[in-house]
XYZ file of C-alpha atoms in Angstrom:
588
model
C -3.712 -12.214 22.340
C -1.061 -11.657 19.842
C -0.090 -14.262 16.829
C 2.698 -13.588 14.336
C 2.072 -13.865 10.612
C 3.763 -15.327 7.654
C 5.319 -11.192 6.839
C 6.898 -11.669 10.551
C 4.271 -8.677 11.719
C 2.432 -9.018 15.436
C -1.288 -8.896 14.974
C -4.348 -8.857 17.543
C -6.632 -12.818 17.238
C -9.411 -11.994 18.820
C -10.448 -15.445 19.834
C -14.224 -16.394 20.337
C -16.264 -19.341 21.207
C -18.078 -21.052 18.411
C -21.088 -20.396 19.614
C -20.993 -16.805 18.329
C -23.458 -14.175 17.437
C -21.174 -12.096 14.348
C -22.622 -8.211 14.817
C -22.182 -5.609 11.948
C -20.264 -2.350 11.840
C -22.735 0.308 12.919
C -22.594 3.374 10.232
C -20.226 5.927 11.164
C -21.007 9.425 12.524
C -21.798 12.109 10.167
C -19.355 14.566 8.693
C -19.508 16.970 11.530
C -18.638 14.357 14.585
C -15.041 14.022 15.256
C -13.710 10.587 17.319
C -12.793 10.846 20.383
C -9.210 9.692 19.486
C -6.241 10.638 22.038
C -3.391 12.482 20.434
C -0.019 10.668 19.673
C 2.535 10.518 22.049
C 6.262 10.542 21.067
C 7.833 7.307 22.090
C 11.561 7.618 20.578
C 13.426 9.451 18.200
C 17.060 8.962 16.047
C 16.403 5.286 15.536
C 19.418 4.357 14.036
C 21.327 7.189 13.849
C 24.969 7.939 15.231
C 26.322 11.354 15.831
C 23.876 12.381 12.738
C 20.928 10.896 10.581
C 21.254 9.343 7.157
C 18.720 10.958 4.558
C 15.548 8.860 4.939
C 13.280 7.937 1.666
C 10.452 6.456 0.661
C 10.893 3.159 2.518
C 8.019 2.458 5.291
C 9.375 0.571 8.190
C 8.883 -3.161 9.005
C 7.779 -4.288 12.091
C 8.456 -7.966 12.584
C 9.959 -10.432 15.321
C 12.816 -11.156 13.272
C 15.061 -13.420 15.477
C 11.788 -14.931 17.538
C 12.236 -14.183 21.017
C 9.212 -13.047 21.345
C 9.308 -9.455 20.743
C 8.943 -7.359 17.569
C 11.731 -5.159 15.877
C 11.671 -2.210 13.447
C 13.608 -3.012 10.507
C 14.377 0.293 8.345
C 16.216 1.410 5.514
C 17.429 5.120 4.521
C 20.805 3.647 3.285
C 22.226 1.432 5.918
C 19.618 -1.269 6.754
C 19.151 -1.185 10.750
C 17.230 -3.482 13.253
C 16.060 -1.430 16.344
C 14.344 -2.600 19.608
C 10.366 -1.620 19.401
C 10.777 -0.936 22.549
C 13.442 1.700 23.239
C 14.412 2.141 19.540
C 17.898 0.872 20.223
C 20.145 0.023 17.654
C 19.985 -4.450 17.400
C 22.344 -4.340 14.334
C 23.248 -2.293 11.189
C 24.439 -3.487 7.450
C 25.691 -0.653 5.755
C 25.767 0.814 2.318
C 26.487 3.271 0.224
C 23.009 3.607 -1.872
C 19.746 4.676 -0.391
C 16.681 2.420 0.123
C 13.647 3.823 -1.588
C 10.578 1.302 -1.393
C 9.202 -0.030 1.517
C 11.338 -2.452 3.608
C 9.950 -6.234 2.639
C 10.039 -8.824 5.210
C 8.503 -12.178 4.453
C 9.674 -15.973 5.382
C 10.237 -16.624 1.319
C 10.131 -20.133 1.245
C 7.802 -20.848 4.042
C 10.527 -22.685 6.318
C 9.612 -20.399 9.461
C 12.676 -17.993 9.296
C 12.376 -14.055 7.905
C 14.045 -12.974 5.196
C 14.277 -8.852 4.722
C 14.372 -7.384 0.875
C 15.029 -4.302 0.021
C 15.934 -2.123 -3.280
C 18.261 0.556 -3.946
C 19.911 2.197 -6.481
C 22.628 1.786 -8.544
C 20.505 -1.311 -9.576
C 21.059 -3.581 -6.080
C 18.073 -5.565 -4.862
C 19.121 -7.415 -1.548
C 17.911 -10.177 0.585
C 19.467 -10.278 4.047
C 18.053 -12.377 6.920
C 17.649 -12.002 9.860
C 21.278 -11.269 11.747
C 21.865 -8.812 9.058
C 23.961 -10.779 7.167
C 23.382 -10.541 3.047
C 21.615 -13.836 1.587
C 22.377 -12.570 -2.406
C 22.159 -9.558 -3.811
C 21.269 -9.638 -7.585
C 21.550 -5.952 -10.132
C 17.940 -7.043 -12.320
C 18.636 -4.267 -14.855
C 22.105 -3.386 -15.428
C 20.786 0.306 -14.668
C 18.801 2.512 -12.763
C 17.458 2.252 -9.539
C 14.643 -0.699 -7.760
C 11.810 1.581 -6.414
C 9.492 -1.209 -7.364
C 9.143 -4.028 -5.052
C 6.616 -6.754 -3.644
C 6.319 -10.540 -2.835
C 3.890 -12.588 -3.567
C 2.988 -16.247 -3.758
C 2.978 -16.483 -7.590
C 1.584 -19.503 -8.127
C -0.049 -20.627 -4.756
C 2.620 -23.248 -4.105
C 3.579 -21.949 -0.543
C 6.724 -20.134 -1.726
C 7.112 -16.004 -2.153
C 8.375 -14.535 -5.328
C 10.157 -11.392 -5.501
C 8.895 -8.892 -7.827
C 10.982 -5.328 -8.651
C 10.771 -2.973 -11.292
C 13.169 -0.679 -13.105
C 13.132 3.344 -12.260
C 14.736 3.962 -15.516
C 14.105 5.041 -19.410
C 13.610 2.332 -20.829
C 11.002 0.635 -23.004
C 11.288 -3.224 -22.208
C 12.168 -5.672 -19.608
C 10.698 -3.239 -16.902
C 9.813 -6.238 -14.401
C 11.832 -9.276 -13.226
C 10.836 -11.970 -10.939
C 12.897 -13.861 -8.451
C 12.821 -17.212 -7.081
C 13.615 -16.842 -3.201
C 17.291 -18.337 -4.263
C 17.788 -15.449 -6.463
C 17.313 -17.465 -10.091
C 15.244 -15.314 -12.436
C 11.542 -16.530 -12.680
C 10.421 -19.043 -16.141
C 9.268 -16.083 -18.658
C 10.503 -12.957 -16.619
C 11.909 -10.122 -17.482
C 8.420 -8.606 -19.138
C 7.378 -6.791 -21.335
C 9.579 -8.612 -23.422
C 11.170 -6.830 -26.694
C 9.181 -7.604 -29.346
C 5.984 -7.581 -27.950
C 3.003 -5.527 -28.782
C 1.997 -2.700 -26.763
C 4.101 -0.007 -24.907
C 5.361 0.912 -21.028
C 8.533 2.752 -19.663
C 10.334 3.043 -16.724
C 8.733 2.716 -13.045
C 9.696 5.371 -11.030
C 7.519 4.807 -7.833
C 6.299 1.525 -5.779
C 4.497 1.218 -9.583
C 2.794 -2.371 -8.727
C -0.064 -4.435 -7.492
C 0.221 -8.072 -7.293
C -3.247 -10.133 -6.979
C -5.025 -13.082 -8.157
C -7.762 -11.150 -9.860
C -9.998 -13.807 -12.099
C -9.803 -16.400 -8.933
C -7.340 -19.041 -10.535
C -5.149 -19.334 -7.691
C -2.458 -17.814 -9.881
C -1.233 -13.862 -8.726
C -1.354 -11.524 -11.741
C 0.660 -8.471 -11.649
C -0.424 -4.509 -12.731
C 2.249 -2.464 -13.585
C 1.429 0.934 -14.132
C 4.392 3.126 -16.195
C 6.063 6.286 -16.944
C 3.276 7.359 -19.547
C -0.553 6.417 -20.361
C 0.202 3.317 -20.706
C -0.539 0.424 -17.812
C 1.111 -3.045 -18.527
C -0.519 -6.018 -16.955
C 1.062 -9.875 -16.481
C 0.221 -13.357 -14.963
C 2.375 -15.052 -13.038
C 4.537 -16.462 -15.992
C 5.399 -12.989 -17.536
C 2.755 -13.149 -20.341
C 0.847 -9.985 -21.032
C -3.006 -9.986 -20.134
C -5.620 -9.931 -22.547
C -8.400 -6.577 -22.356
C -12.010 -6.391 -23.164
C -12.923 -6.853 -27.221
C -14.457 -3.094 -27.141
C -10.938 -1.998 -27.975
C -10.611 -2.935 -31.430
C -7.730 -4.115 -33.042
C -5.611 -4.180 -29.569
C -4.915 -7.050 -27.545
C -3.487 -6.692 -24.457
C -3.389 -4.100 -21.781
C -0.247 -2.242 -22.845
C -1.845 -1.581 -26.311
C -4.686 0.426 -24.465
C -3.512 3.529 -24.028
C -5.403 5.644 -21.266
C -6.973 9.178 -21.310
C -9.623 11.221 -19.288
C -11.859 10.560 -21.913
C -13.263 6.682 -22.233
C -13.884 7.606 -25.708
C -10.846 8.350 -26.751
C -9.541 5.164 -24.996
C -11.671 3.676 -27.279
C -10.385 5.721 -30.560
C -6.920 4.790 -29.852
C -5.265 8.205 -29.572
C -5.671 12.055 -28.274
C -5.991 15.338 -30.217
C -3.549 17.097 -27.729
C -4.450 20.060 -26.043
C -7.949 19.455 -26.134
C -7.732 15.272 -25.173
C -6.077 15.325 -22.388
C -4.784 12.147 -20.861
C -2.822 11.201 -17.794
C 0.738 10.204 -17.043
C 1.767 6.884 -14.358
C 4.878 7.838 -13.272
C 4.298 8.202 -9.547
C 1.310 5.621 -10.173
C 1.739 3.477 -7.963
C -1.634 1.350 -7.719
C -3.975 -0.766 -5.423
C -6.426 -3.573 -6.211
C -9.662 -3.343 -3.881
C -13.043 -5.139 -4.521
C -14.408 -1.212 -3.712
C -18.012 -1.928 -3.554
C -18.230 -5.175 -1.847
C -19.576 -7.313 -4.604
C -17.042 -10.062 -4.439
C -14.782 -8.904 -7.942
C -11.713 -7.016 -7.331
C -11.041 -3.817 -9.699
C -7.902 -1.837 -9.718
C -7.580 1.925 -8.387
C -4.838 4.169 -9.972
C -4.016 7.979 -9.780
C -2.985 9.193 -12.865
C -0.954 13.229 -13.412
C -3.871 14.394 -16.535
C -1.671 16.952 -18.878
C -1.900 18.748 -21.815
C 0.335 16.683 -24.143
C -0.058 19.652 -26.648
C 2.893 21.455 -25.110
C 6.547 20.868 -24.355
C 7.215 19.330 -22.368
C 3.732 18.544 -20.649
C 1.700 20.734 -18.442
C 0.252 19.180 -15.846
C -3.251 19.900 -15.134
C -4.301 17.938 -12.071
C -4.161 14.043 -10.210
C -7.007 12.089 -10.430
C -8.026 8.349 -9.581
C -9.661 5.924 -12.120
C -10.957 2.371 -11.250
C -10.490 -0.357 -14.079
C -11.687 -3.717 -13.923
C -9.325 -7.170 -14.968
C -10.011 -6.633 -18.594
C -8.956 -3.182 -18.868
C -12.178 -1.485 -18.904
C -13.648 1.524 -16.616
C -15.604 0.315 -13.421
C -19.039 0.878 -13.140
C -21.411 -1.456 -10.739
C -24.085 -0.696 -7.389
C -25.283 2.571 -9.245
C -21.940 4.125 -9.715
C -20.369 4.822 -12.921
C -16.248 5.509 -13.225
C -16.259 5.560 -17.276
C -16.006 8.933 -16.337
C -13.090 10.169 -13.893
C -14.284 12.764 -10.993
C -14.291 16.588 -11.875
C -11.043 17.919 -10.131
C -11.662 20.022 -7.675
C -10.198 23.666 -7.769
C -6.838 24.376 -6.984
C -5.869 20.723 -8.225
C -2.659 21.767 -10.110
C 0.254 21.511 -8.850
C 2.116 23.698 -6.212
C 5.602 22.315 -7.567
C 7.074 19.442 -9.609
C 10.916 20.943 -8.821
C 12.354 17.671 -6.493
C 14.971 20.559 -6.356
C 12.124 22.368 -4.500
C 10.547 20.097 -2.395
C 10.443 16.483 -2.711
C 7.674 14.996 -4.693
C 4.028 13.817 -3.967
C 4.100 10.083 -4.515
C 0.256 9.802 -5.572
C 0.156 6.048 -3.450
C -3.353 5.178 -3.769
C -5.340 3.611 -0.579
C -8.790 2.291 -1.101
C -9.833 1.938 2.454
C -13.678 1.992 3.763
C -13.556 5.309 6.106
C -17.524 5.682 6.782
C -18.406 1.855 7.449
C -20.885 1.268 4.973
C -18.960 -1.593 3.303
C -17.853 0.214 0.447
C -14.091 1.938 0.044
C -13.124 5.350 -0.692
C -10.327 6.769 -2.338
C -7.235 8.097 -0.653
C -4.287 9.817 -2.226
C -2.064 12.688 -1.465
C -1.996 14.982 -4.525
C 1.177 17.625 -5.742
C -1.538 20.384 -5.152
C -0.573 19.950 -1.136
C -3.828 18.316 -0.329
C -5.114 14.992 0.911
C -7.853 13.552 -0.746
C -10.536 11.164 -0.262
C -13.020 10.352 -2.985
C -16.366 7.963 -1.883
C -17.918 5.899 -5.309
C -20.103 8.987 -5.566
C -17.007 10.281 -7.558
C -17.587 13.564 -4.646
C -15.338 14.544 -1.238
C -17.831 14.370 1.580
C -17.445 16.194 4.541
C -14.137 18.314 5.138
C -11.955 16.938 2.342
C -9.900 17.725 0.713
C -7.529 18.260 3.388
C -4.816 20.665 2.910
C -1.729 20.237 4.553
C -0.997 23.482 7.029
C 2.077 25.596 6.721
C 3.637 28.351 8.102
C 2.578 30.952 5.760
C 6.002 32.488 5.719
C 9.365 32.723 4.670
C 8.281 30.416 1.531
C 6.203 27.998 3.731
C 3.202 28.149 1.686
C 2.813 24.567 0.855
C 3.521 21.105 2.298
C 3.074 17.681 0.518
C 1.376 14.602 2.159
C 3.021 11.026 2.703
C 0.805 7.659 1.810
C -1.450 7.582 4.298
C -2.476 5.009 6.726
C -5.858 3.905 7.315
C -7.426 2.514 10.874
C -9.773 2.436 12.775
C -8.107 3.862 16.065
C -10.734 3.510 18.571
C -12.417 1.076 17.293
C -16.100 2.726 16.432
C -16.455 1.329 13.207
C -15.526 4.929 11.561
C -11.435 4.778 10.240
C -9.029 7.260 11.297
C -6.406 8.269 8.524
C -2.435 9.059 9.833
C -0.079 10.203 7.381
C 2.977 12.370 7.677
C 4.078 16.129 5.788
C 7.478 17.626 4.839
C 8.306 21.024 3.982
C 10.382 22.917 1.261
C 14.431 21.687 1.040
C 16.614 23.918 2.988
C 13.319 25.443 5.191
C 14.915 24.900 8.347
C 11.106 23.561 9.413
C 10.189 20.240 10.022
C 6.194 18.522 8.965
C 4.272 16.651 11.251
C 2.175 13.411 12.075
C -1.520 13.891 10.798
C -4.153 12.291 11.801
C -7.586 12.783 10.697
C -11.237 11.558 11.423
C -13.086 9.805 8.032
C -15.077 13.057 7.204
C -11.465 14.725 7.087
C -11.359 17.030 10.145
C -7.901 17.228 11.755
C -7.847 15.855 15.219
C -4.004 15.681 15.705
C -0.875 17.090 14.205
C 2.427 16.077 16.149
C 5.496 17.962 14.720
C 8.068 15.322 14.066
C 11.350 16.235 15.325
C 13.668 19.702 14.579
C 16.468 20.263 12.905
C 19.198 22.852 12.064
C 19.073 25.871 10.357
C 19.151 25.175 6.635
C 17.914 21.842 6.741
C 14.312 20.264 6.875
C 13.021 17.209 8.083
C 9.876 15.022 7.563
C 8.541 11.689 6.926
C 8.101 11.232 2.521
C 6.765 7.400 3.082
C 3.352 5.990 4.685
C 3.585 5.268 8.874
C 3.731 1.663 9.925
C 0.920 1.294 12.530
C 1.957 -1.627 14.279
C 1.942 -2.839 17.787
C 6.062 -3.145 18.503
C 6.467 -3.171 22.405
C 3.931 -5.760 23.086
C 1.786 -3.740 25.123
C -2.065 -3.832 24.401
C -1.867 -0.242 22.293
C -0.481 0.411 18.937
C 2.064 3.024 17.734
C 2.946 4.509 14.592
C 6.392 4.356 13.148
C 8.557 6.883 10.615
C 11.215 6.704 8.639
C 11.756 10.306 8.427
C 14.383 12.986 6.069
C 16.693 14.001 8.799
C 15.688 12.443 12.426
C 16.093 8.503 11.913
C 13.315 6.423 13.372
C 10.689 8.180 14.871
C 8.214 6.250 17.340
C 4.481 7.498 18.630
C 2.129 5.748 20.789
C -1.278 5.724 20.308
C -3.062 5.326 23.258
C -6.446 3.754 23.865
C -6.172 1.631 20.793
C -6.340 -1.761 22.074
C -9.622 -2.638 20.537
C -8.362 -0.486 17.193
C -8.561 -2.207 13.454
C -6.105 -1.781 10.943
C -7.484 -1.190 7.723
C -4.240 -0.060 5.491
C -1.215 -0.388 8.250
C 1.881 0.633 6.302
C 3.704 1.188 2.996
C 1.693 -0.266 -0.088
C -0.965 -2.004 2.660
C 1.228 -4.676 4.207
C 4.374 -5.641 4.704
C 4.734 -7.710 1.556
C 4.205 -4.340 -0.610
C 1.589 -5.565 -2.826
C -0.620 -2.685 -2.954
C -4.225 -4.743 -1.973
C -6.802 -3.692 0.136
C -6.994 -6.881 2.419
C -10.937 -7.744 3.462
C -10.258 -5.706 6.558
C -10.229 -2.479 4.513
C -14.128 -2.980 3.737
C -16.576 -5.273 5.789
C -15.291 -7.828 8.862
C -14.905 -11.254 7.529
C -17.953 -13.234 9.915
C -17.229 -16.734 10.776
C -19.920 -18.976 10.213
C -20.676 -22.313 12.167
C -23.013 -25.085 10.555
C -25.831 -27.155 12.112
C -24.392 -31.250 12.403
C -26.734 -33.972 13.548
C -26.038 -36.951 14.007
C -27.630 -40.688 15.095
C -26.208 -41.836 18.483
C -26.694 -45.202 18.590
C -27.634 -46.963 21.752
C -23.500 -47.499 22.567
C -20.465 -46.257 22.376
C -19.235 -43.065 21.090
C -19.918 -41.170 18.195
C -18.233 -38.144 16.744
C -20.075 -34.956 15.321
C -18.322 -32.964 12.524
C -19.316 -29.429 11.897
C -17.819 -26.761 9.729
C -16.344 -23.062 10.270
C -16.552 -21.100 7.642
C -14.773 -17.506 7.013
C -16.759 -14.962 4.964
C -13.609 -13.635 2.923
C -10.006 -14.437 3.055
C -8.036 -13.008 5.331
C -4.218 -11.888 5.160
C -4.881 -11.851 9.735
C -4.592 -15.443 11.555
C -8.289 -16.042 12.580
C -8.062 -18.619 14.715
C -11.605 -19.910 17.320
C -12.025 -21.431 20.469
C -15.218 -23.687 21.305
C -16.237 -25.624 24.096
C -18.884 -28.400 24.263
C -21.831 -28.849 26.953
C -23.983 -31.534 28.274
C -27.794 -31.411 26.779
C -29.136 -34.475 25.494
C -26.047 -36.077 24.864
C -23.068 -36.240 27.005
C -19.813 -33.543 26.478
C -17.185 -35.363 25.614
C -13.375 -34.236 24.208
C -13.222 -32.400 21.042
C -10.845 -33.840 18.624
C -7.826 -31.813 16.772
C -9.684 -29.417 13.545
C -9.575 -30.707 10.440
């Protein structure tokens, strides 16, 4: 059955008896097995387009029933925010405007009083809550300047309502993040970093934030990862968080600058062109507990360049893991105080947007093999997908490297954010992404999908165009179930086609590991317990003493291994044995 979440997105419940027998994920194939995993099939095409198509983003589409009759929509933004049928892709409504969307479309009932709200940012500094007609709620202009790329909600402080978080895509120094209350006042202690403060950050030019509660308080903390080497850091109350006492003399996470070298991290600052160190600006960053041990860390991709020359030459993208208090992640025999040897071929192929549109280095941690620990997934500017397991290595066939043409130019495509799930359910994850060519190529990229070892089993071509255009999809899919039948599809927001829809057949049984956009629809960049091991329900043992008359009532307790962002929700019966069945009463 089907159960609709607080984000206003369908899931599977897979309802069971409590009487239950909770079986592990078996191990996946080895790097030479591909799934048996049946090739997208295009549903519909031009979602909300007219005569033509608006230029599409960075924005992942929602999928959500927003006005609760039962069946889910696809809520998108390229400029004009639309609301199409997940059925047929028709066109439910439209609010137009004149500046594009760029992050991820946000829906989320804000204050917890059953209706959706949708968010969105823009440019020309407009962040926008509309609900669910269409109609604008507020719109508020956090900066004064520049352009919202950054954008999440999250339950701040645990008390049942949903902040809104956005950053500022701008050169600035200061007052890069501001908070909203769902009524559109500005958060106690937001904007941060406040002027004044120790420690440095700049503009966030990406979806440049994760949002967790990462020492187990109950209180979200936010990492905010900048235009330089710097990564700021904040609790809920816009007050900076404190780092490790190996870094002497420095407080707080902005004050730690970061570089390939630990050591150097530890010194304080880089001998350029021989230190190199690595620059945030497309950072945009994922908290994961990546080897299963119950504490969460936090996976970034950094650009490493030579800060020796001017302006910077960039050398190659590469992930580090850092744990709450700013150090490097080590733990279950691996050891990240030292970043992963690039591979070859890891520069880039072009940082010209007047070129072809960047690589947004989105990090995934997502656990591809089944062993209960998560790999690393990021599309790189050197036209490649990659995948790195704790090892710090690429098993089987990745990197993958995006196909192209070969000529006229087309010798290099770049990678969207890539979705992570299991598609047929086998207990090894599939990985879907989309590709884009050069501007002005006249070709079009495709829908990717690839088995865990990184062996391409499908690649769709998204729809033409005209001569001296190009088309594409620059943001993750949204893998989402959004005509109510028992398979999923995968949604685009693509460059120059609108909306484009693909079944995926045979994936009733299929789990969703990281489904969209910054891993849900809330944009908060976490790896939800689905991305590693299953949570297991647990049932305890209850006796009780009769008694000779009368009834008496047995209390037992079902427990869930790990949160979950899914409803889990169980059935149970009761049976005669020694003691009569009687009626269960209402859970507790």
């Amino acid at each position: 059955m089907a159960d609709r979440g607080r984000d206003g997105s369908w899931r599977r419940v897979v309802r069971r008896a409590a009487s239950l027998t909770i079986l592990g994920l078996v191990g996946a194939p080895g790097p030479e097995a591909s799934a048996d995993v049946a090739a997208p099939v295009l549903k519909w095409e031009r979602g909300g387009c007219t005569s033509w198509c608006q230029t599409g983003w960075y924005a992942s589409p929602a999928v959500a029933d927003i006005d609760d009759d039962g069946e889910p929509e696809v809520v998108w933004g390229s400029y004009d925010l639309v609301s199409l049928d997940g059925a047929t892709g028709g066109l439910e409504w439209r609010a137009t405007h004149a500046n594009r969307v760029y992050p991820g479309v946000v829906i989320a009932d804000l204050t917890g009083d059953g209706p959706l709200e949708i968010v969105v940012g823009r440019n020309s500094d407009n962040l926008m809550v509309y609900d669910s007609t269409g109609a604008v709620v507020w719109t508020r202009h956090p900066f004064g300047s520049g352009e919202v790329r950054t954008l999440a909600v999250a339950d701040l402080e645990a008390d049942g309502v949903l902040e809104i978080v956005a950053g500022h895509a701008a050169g600035v120094s200061t007052n890069q993040v501001e908070v909203y209350e769902p009524s559109g006042t500005v958060r106690s202690g937001w904007p941060a970093k406040r002027a004044g403060e120790p420690g440095y950050g700049a503009g966030l030019f990406n979806q440049n934030v994760a949002v967790e509660d990462l020492d187990g308080d109950g209180d979200m903390e936010l990492i905010v990862p900048t235009d330089s080497h710097y990564i700021m850091a904040f609790d809920d109350g816009g007050d900076q968080l404190p780092v490790h006492a190996m870094y002497t003399g420095r407080t707080f996470w902005s004050e730690v600058g970061v570089h390939v070298d630990h050591e150097v991290d530890l010194r304080g600052y880089a001998h350029c062109g021989t230190e190199h160190r690595p620059n945030f600006i497309q950072g945009a960053p994922a908290v994961a507990d990546v080897d299963g041990d119950g504490s969460l860390e936090i996976v970034v991709v950094g650009n490493v360049h030579n800060c020796a020359t001017s302006p910077y030459t960039s050398l190659y993208q590469i992930p580090f893991i850092l744990r709450p208090d700013r150090t490097r992640w080590s733990g279950a025999g691996f050891d990240w105080t030292v970043v992963p040897t690039p591979p070859a071929g890891a520069g880039p192929k072009s940082e010209d947007w007047h070129v072809i549109q960047s690589a947004a280095t989105n990090v995934v941690p997502a656990d591809l093999d089944g062993d209960g620990r998560l790999e690393i997934l990021y599309p790189s500017y050197d036209g490649r997908m990659h995948a790195y397991w704790l090892d710090k290595t690429q098993h089987g066939a990745w990197p993958y490297t995006v196909p192209a043409t070969g000529s006229g130019g087309d010798t290099y495509r770049f990678a969207s954010e890539p979705a992570v799930v299991d598609l047929d359910g086998d207990g090894s994850a599939e990985v879907l992404f989309a590709s884009w060519p050069r501007n002005g190529s006249g070709l079009s990229g495709h829908l990717h999908v690839l088995d865990a070892w990184g062996n391409e089993l499908h690649r769709i071509p998204l729809p033409a165009v005209g001569s001296g255009e190009w088309n594409g999809s620059l943001a993750a899919p949204t893998v989402a179930d959004i005509d109510g039948d028992p398979d999923l599809e995968a949604v685009l927001g693509t460059a120059a086609s609108g909306v484009v829809a693909f079944d995926l057949p045979g994936t009733a049984g299929a789990r969703i590991l990281w489904g969209t956009g910054r891993g849900s629809q809330h944009r908060r960049g976490v790896a939800l317990p689905g991305a590693g091991p299953l949570p297991a329900l647990g049932v305890s043992d209850a006796q009780v003493t009769e008694g000779d008359a009368g009834t008496t009532q047995v209390d037992f307790t079902v427990t869930l291994s790990s949160p979950s962002d899914d409803p889990v929700s169980v059935d149970f019966t009761t049976g005669d044995g020694t003691a009569t069945a009687g009626a269960a009463a209402a859970p507790q």
